[in-house]
Coordinates of C-alpha atoms and ligand atoms in Angstrom, one line a residue:
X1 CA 68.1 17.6 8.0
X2 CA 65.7 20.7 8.1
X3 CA 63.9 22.2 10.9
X4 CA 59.8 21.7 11.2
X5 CA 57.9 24.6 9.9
X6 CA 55.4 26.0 12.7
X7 CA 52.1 27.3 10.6
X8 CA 51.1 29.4 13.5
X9 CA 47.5 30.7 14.4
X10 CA 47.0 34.7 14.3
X11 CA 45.6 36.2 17.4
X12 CA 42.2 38.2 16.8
X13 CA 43.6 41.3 17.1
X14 CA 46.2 40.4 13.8
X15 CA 42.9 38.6 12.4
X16 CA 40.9 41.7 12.3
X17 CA 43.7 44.0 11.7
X18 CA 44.6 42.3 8.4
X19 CA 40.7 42.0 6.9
X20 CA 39.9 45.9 8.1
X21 CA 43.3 47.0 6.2
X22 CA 42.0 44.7 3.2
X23 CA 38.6 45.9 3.2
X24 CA 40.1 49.9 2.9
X25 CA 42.2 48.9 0.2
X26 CA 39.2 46.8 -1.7
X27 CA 36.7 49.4 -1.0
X28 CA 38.2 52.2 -1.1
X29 CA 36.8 55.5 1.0
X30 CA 33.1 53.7 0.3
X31 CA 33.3 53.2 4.2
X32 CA 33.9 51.0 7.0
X33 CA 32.9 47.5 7.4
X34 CA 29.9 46.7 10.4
X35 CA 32.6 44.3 11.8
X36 CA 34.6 41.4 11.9
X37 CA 33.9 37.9 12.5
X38 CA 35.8 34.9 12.4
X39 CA 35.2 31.1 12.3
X40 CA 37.9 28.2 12.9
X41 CA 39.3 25.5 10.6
X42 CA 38.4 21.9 12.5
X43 CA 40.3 18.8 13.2
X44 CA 38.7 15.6 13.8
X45 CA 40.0 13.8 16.3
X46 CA 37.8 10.3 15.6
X47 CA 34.9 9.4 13.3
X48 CA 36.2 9.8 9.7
X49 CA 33.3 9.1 6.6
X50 CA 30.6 8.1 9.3
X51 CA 28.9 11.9 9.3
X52 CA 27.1 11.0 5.9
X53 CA 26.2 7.6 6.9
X54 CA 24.6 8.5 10.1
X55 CA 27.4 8.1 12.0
X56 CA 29.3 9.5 14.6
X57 CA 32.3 12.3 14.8
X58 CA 34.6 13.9 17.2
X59 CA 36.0 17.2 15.5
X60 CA 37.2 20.1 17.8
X61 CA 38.0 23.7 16.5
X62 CA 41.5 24.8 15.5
X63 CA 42.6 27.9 16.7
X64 CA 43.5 28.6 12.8
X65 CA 40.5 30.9 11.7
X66 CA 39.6 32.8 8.6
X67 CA 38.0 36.3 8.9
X68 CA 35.8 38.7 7.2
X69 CA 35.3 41.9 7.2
X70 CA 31.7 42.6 5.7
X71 CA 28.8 45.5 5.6
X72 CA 25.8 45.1 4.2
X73 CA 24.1 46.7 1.3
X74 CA 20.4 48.0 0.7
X75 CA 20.5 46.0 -2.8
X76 CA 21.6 42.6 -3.4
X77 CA 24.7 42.9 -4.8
X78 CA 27.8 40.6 -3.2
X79 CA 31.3 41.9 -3.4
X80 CA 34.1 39.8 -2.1
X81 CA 37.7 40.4 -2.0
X82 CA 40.1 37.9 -0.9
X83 CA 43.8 38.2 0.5
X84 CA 44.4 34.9 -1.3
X85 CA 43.3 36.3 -4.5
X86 CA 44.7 39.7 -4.5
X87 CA 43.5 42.2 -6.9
X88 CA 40.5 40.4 -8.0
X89 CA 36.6 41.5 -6.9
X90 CA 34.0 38.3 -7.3
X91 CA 30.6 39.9 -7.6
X92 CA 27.3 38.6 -8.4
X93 CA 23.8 39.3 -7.6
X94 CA 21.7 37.7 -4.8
X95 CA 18.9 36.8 -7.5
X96 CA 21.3 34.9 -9.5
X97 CA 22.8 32.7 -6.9
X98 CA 21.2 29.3 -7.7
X99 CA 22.6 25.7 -7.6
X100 CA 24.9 25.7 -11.1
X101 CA 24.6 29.2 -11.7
X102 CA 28.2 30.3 -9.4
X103 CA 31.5 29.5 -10.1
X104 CA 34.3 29.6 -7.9
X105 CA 35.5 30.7 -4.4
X106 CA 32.3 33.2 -3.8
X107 CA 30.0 30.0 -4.1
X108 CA 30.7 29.0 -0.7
X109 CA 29.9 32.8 0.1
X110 CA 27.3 33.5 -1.6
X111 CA 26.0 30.3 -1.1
X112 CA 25.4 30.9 2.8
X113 CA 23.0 33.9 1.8
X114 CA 21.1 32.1 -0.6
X115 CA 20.5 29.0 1.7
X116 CA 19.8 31.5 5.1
X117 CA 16.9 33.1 2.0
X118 CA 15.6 29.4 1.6
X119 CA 15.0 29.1 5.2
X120 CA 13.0 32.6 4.9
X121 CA 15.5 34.7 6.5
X122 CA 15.6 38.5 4.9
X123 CA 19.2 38.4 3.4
X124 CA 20.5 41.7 1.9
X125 CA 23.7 42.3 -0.4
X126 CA 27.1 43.0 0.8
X127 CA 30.7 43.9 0.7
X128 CA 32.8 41.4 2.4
X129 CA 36.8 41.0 2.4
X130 CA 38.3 37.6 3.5
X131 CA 41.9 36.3 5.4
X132 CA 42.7 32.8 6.4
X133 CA 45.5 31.2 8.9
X134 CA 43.6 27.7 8.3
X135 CA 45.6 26.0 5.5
X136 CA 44.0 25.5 2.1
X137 CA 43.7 21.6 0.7
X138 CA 45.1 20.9 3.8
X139 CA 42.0 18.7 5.4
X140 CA 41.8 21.5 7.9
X141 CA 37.7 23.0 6.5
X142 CA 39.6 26.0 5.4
X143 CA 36.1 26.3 2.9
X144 CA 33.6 25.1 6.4
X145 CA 35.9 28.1 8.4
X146 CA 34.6 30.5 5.5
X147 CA 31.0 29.9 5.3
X148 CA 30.5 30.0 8.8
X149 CA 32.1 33.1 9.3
X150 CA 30.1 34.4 7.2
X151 CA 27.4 32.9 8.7
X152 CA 27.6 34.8 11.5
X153 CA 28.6 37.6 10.2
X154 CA 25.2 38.0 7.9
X155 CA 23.2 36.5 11.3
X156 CA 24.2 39.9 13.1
X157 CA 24.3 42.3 10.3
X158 CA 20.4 40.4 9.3
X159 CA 19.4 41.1 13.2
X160 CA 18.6 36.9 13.1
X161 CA 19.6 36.2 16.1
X162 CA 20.9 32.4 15.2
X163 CA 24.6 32.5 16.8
X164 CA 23.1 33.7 20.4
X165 CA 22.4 29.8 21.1
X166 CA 23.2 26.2 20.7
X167 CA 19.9 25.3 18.2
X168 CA 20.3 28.8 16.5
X169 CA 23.4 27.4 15.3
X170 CA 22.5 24.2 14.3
X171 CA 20.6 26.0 12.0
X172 CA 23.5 28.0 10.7
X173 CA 25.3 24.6 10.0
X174 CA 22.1 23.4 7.9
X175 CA 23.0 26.2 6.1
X176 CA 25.9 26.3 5.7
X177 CA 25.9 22.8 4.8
X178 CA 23.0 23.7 1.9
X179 CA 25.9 26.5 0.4
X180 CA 28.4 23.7 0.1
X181 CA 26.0 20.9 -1.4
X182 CA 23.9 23.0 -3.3
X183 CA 25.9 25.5 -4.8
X184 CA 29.5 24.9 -4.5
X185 CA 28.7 21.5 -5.2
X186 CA 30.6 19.6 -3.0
X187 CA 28.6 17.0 -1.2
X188 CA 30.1 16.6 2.1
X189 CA 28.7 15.7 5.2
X190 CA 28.3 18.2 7.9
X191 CA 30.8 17.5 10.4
X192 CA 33.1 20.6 9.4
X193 CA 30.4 23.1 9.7
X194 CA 29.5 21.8 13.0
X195 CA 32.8 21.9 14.2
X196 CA 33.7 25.1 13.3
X197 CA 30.0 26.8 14.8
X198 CA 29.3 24.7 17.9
X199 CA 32.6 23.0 19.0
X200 CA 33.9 25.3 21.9
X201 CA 36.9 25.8 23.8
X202 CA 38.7 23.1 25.7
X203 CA 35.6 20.8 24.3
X204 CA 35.6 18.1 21.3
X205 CA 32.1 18.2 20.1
X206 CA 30.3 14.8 19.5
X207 CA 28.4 14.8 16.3
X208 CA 25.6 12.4 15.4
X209 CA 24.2 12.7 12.4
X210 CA 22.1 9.8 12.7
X211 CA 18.8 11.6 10.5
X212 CA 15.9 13.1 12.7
X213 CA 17.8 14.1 15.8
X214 CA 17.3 16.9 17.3
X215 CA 19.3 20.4 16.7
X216 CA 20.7 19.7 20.4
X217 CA 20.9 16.1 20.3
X218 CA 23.1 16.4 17.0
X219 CA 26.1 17.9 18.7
X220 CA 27.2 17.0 22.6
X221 CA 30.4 18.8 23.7
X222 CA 32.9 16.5 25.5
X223 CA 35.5 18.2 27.7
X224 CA 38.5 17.6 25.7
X225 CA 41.2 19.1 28.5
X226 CA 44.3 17.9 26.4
X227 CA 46.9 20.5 28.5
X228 CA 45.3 19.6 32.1
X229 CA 46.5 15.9 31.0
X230 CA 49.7 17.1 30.2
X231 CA 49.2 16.5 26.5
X232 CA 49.4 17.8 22.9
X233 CA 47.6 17.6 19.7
X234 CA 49.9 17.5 16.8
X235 CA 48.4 18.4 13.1
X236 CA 51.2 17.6 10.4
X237 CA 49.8 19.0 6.7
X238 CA 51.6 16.6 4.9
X239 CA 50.6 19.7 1.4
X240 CA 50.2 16.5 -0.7
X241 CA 48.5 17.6 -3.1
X242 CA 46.2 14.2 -4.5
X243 CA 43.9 15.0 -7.9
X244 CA 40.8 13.3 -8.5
X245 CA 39.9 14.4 -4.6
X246 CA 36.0 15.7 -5.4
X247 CA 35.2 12.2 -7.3
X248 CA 36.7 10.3 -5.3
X249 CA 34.8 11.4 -2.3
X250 CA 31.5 11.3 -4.0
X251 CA 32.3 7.9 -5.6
X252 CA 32.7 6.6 -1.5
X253 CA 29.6 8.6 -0.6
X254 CA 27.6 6.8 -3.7
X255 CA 28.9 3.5 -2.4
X256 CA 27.5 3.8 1.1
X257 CA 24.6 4.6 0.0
X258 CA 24.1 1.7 -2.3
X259 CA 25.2 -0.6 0.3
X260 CA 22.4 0.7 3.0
X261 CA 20.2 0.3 0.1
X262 CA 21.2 -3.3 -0.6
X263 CA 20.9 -3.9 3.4
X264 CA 17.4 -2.2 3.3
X265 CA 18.5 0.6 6.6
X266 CA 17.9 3.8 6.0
X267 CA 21.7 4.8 6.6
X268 CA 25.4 2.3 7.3
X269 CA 24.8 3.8 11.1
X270 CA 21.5 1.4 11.5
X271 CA 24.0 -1.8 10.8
X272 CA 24.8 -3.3 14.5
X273 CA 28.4 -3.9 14.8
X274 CA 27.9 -7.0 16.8
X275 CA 26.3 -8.4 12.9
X276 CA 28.8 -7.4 11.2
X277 CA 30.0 -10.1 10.1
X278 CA 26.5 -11.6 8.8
X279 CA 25.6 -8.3 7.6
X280 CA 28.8 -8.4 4.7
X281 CA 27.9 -11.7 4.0
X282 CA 24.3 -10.5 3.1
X283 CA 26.0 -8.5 0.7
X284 CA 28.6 -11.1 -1.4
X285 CA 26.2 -11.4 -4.0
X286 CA 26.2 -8.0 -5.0
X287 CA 30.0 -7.7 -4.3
X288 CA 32.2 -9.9 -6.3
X289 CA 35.3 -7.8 -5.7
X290 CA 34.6 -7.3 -1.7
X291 CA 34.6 -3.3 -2.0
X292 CA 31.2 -2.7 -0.5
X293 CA 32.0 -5.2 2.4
X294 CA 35.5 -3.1 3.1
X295 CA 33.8 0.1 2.7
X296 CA 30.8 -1.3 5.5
X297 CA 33.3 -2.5 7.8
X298 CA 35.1 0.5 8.0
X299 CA 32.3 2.8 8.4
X300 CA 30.9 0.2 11.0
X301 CA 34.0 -0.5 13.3
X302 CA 34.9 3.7 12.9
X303 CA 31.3 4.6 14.1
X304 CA 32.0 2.1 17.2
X305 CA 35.2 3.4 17.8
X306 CA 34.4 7.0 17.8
X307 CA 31.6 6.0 20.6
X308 CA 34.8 4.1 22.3
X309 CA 36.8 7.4 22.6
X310 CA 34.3 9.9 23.8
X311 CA 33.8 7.5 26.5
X312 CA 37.7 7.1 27.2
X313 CA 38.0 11.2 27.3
X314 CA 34.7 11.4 29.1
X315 CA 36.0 9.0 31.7
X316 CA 39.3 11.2 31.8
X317 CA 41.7 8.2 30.4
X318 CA 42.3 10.2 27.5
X319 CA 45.9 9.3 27.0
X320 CA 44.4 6.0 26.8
X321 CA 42.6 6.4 23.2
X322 CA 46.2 5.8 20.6
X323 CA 45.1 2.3 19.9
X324 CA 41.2 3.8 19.0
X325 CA 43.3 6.1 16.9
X326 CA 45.8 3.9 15.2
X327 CA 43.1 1.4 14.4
X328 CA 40.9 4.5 12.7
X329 CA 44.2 5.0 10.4
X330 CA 44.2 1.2 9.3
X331 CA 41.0 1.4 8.5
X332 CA 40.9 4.3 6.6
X333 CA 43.9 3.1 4.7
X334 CA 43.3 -0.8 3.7
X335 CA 39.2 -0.9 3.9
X336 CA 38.3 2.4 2.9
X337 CA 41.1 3.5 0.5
X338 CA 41.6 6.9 1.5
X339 CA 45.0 7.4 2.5
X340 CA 48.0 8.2 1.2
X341 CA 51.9 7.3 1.4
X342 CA 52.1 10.9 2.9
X343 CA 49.5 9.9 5.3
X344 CA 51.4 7.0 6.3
X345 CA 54.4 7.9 6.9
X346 CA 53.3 10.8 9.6
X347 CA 51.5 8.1 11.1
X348 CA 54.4 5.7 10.8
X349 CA 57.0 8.1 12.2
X350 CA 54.8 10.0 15.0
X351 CA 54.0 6.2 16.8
X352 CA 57.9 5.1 16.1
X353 CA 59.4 8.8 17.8
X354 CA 56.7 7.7 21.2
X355 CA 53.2 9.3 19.5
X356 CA 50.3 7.6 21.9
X357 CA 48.3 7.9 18.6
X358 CA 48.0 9.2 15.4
X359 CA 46.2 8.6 11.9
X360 CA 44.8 11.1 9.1
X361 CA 42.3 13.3 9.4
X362 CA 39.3 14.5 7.5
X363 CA 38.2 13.3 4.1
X364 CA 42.0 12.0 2.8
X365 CA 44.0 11.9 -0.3
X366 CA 46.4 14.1 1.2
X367 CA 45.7 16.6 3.6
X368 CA 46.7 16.3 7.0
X369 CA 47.4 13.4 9.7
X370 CA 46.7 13.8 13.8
X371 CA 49.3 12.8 15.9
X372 CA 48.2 12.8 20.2
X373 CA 51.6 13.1 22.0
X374 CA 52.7 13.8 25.5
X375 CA 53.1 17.8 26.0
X376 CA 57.1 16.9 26.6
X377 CA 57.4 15.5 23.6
X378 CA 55.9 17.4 20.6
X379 CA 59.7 18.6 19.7
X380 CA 60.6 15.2 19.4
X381 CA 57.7 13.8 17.4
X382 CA 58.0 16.9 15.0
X383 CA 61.0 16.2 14.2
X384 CA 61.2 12.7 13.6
X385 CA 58.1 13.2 11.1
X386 CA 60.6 15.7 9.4
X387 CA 63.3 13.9 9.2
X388 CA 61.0 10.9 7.6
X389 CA 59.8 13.0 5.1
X390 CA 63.4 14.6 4.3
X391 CA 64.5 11.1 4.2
X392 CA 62.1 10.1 1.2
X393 CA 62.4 12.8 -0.2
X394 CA 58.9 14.5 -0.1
X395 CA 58.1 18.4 0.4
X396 CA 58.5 19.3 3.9
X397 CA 54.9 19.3 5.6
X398 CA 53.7 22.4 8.2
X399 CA 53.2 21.2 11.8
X400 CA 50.1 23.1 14.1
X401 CA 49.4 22.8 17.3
X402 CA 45.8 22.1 18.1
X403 CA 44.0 22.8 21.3
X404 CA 40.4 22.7 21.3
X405 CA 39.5 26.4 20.5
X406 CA 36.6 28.9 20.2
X407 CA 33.7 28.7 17.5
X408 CA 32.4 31.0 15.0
X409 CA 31.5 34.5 16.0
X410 CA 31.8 38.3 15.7
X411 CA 35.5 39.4 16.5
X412 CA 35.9 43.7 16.5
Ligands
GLA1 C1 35.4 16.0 4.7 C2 33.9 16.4 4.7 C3 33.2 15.9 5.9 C4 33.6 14.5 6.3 C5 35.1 14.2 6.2 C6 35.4 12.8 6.4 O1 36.0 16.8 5.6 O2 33.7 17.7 4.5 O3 31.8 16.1 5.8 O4 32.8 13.6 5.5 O5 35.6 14.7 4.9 O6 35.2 12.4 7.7

């Protein structure tokens, strides 16, 4: 049987290192960069598919982070260079940034300019470099970690002041949010950006994106002291790759939405879950094969159960919230389709080896599951999940270690 592979988390210092050493080689003697500034991949603890139904979410920053080194420009030229994608140089003018008009990885960069310009900010050009420890495809927001670092990174070099508070940074995440609808065309919810720019260390960070709150009543930290209660967070990126991902998403999202429609609430978080039951019967008619009841129910019972675990952690029983978890995974799996064998079996094998809790994380379909396990016994879990997926034969997944870490911001 083989050994479980560590992905481990680079300290700043190796962060900034790696993107200023980048940035000489993609630039040249053209200069230094202003600075660095980093942002971290998130992992949702609770509340999975709720954030664009109104819903509730409890994500807390990894301390995986991607970094960037960037300078600005007098003109509005972008030029990126990526460690993941050595040798190339993705340019493209500020003017031409538009929803369509960008292709590729630079979208999600270029994307953040364009949407801080739509909310009247003076946005210049500039010369940006990029390195990641936060997994790609792996559920982790590796894409949410890039925008908002550069998020913060054109805040400061823009003199915009956002980052310095709470409700400058809900802002950022509106933006950020805009770059990932609007041009790179992905339409998520905004649970990853808000993770990754508000969620602080040693906190989980409630987010309700029930429409017309507040900048400040849309994200509520929670102390999330996992170590204090002598326990560990366990990521497992199962690297199942799953094709089909984007539509699939989009098809769920689509399906919500029709349902509120059908129920006449604005969004699935208006439904009370003490209805529930009369509530899917309103819809039969429309639902011969019982997918937008599932769908309902899941987003329904996940939105209560999300409320159910911040008030376990904020009562400080927070070893007591498996069941909350192992019930998210079921519902994920068998109402909202969104799993995968991969999935399961982490979750399978982390409750067998004495996991309190566990289930996937993020949008599914591969990606990564969560596993909450006494600090004592991360070794053991770890192993067991490696020796399940050894025994059926799968590609060996990475294991992280996740306490709640530090949000966006400048670095060196
Ligand atoms: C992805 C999206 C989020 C959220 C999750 C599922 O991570 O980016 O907005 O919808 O899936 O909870």
């Amino acid at each position: 049987m083989s050994t479980p592979e560590w992905l481990e988390s680079w300290s700043d210092d190796e962060g900034a290192r790696r993107v200023r050493d980048l940035f000489a080689r993609v630039f040249g003697d053209d200069g230094a960069p202003d600075g660095v500034w980093s942002a971290p991949g998130r992992v949702n603890l609770i509340g999975e598919h709720t954030d664009y139904n109104g819903g509730l979410a409890l994500p807390t920053a990894l301390p995986h982070r991607t970094y960037v080194a960037l300078r600005h420009r007098d003109d509005d030229v972008v030029r990126l260079g990526s460690a993941q994608a050595p040798g190339e140089l993705w340019t493209a003018r500020l003017a031409d940034v538009a929803p369509g008009a960008v292709t590729g990885w630079g979208a999600y960069v270029a994307g953040v300019a364009w949407a801080l310009a739509q909310d009247g900010h003076p946005v210049r050009g500039f010369d940006a470099v990029v390195d990641s420890c936060v997994p790609f495809g792996a559920g982790l927001s590796s894409s949410a970690a890039l925008e908002c670092a550069v998020a913060v990174a054109l805040d400061e070099t823009g003199d915009l002041g956002l980052a310095a508070d709470d409700a400058g940074r809900a802002a950022l995440v509106t933006a950020c949010v805009r770059a990932e609808n609007e041009i790179a065309g992905a339409p998520t919810g905004g649970m990853d950006q808000a993770a990754s720019l508000r969620a602080t260390a040693g906190h989980a960070l409630l987010v309700d994106s029930r429409p017309g709150l507040s900048a400040l009543e849309s994200g509520t930290p929670v102390p999330f002291d996992l170590a204090a209660a002598g326990l560990t967070l366990l990521v497992v990126d199962t690297r199942a790759e799953h094709a089909l991902v984007d539509g699939q998403y989009a098809e769920r999202r689509a399906t919500c939405e029709r349902a509120a429609a059908l129920l006449g609430v604005e969004t699935l978080r208006d439904v009370d879950p003490a209805r529930l039951d009369e509530t899917l019967a309103a819809l039969g008619p429309h639902d011969p094969d019982g997918v937008l009841a599932r769908r309902v129910r899941h987003v329904v019972t996940e939105i209560d159960r999300t409320a159910r675990f911040r008030d376990l952690v904020a009562a400080g029983r927070a070893d007591e919230v498996g069941p909350l978890m192992v019930a998210s995974h079921t519902s994920l799996r068998d109402d909202y389709e969104v799993s995968a064998r991969e999935l399961d079996l982490v979750v399978d094998a982390a409750l067998a080896a004495g996991a309190l809790g566990a289930r996937m994380t993020g949008g599914g379909f591969g990606g990564s599951a969560i596993a909450l396990v006494r600090a004592d016994a991360v070794d053991t879990v770890a192993a067991a999940v490696q020796d399940a997926f050894d025994a059926a034969g799968l590609r060996a997944p990475g294991f992280l270690l996740a306490p709640p870490s530090a949000p966006a911001g400048r670095t060196a």
